[in-house]
Amino acid sequence: MDIAISVAGLRKKYGETEVLKGIDLAVEAGTVYGLLGPNGAGKTTIVRTLATLLKPDAGTATVAGFDVLRQPQEVRRSIGLTGQYAALDAGLTGRENLVLVATLMHLGRRRARARAAEVLEMFDLTHAADRPVRTYSGGMRRRLDLGASLTGNPPVIFLDEPTTGLDPVSRIALWELVRKQVAEGVTVLLTTQYLEEADQLAHRIAVIDKGRLAAEGAPADLKRTVGGERLEITVRAPEMALAAQAALARVSSVGCAPPVVDEDGLRVSVALENGIAGVSAAAQELQQASVEVVDFLVRRPSLDDVFLELTGHHKGELETANR
Amino acid sequence: MKSYILGDSLALFGRHMTLLKRAPQRILHVTLMPIMFVILFGYLFGSSMTVPSGDYHSYIMAGVFIQIMLASVVNTGVGVATDLKNGLVDRFRSLPMAQVSVLLGRTFSDVLLNVISCVLMLSVGLVIGWRIESNVIKATEGFLLVLLLGFTMTWIGCMIGLLVREPQGVNAVAMMVTMPSTFLSSTFYPLNNLPDWLQAIAQWSPMTTVATALRELWGNPTGNGADPALPLRYPVLSSALMLSALLVVVIPLTTRAYDRAARKG
């Protein structure tokens, strides 16, 4: 296994607040690694440290084999960074932006121009190449921004919330572009507030909460840690919800969170075990408690459930916090 | 790494030149106000201003050039803060380039902007009847001093932009530098009518020194009394020393501010 990014014991304080409390990570080359966590969890601080923008207080990190503290210039030659805002000069054209980045990567005048044209083509921006970026749509800007970070053909790229604020179509288009890069062997470290994005793109995920690693693993493994299928029922009237909760508590899988009632007071959900037998047991318990179920749904656990389980934050809460 | 400084600075200088070519009205942002000053002060208040041994028209021009250079503080500061805010500085920092080029590219391109503004102002001055009464060498020295002042001001602007980080905030902070510099000095009026204590402060203002130097180099009335403060007796040398000293302090502070600003979360 070839490790592209490795982090050990990373700590960082801003004044009195400790934002990273000892982070360890290893990212295999040619894969997408997702950092998932609520706002202020420390995701961006990790990325900025790896991109040599921040100095950690303790710990070590290497990117593409180079030490971020001792060989920052070599690290910079090996990375591309796409931050939370499209880091472009809005007054320059798309082409001029890319040529500038390529020149500052010391590609030489002719190769810089050629590479800019190539990137524009690759990201379907040739038609807008000679228009000021000011006139671009949000999706085009993000594409150009991603293109700018790929100008130097870096083996490692950092995507810090690359699709925040994008419409669904542009988001899916950007995911496609990221997948294409990974297929060509690029390693991607992705931070995101969207569980779906991590689920779609990442081979492995680290859940970060309050500066610590709350969990780490492949998305499927993480989902397995929170138990088997989820059963969600809707009862006819709010007064039945408590009875349903008590009934389901008798069948909820061991070691998992007890059944929870939604804010609307009508929906109750629980993690089950034993597959179909668990569903049957739940149905029996509900019947015995004479709970009137108007709707039910059995589903695989989502990363949302993982998140709730690990951090005590709801996905909804997480997304509002990020806005 | 050192060998990249020139090339990287040129690339960023090119960036600012392209932006200037695309939005040449920026030159007017800098020069419009001083032109208004020349017209307002020169024609409206000029009649009530008395300059010892000279007329107000030939007196005011040095002040107007200084005002244009002071505008660099806002101009440069807003540009730097904008780059910081929209993440461009982060991008630069993640590139294997000479980081100081980000500042060099900007300050030198702003010097060029100042040259263009000076040419514009020179023409306006000549139209309203201002004349340089010395020789070509002294006149050139005067303009070099103007540009040195502008260069110092762009670095101060960089520093403010990096510390304030908000383009709107830069305006307010820059005003605190430029307003006292403009009005607590002899840029627009002779100091002889001020109360003694205020006169003493204003006489030691670097702007008074530069204004006196320019007036002397261009053969315009200095408006200083018979026994001025020490720097005003050797205004050209004093100006050069004062501005160089400022640069020696401000440039390292600004580079440090760049490093810090870019490193904040």
mmCIF file of C-alpha atoms in Angstrom, chain B residues 1 162 168:
data_model
loop_
_atom_site.group_PDB
_atom_site.id
_atom_site.type_symbol
_atom_site.label_atom_id
_atom_site.label_comp_id
_atom_site.label_asym_id
_atom_site.label_seq_id
_atom_site.Cartn_x
_atom_site.Cartn_y
_atom_site.Cartn_z
ATOM 1 C CA MET B 1 13.778 29.814 -4.436
ATOM 2 C CA LEU B 162 -3.301 42.522 5.525
ATOM 3 C CA GLN B 168 -14.567 48.043 3.552
#
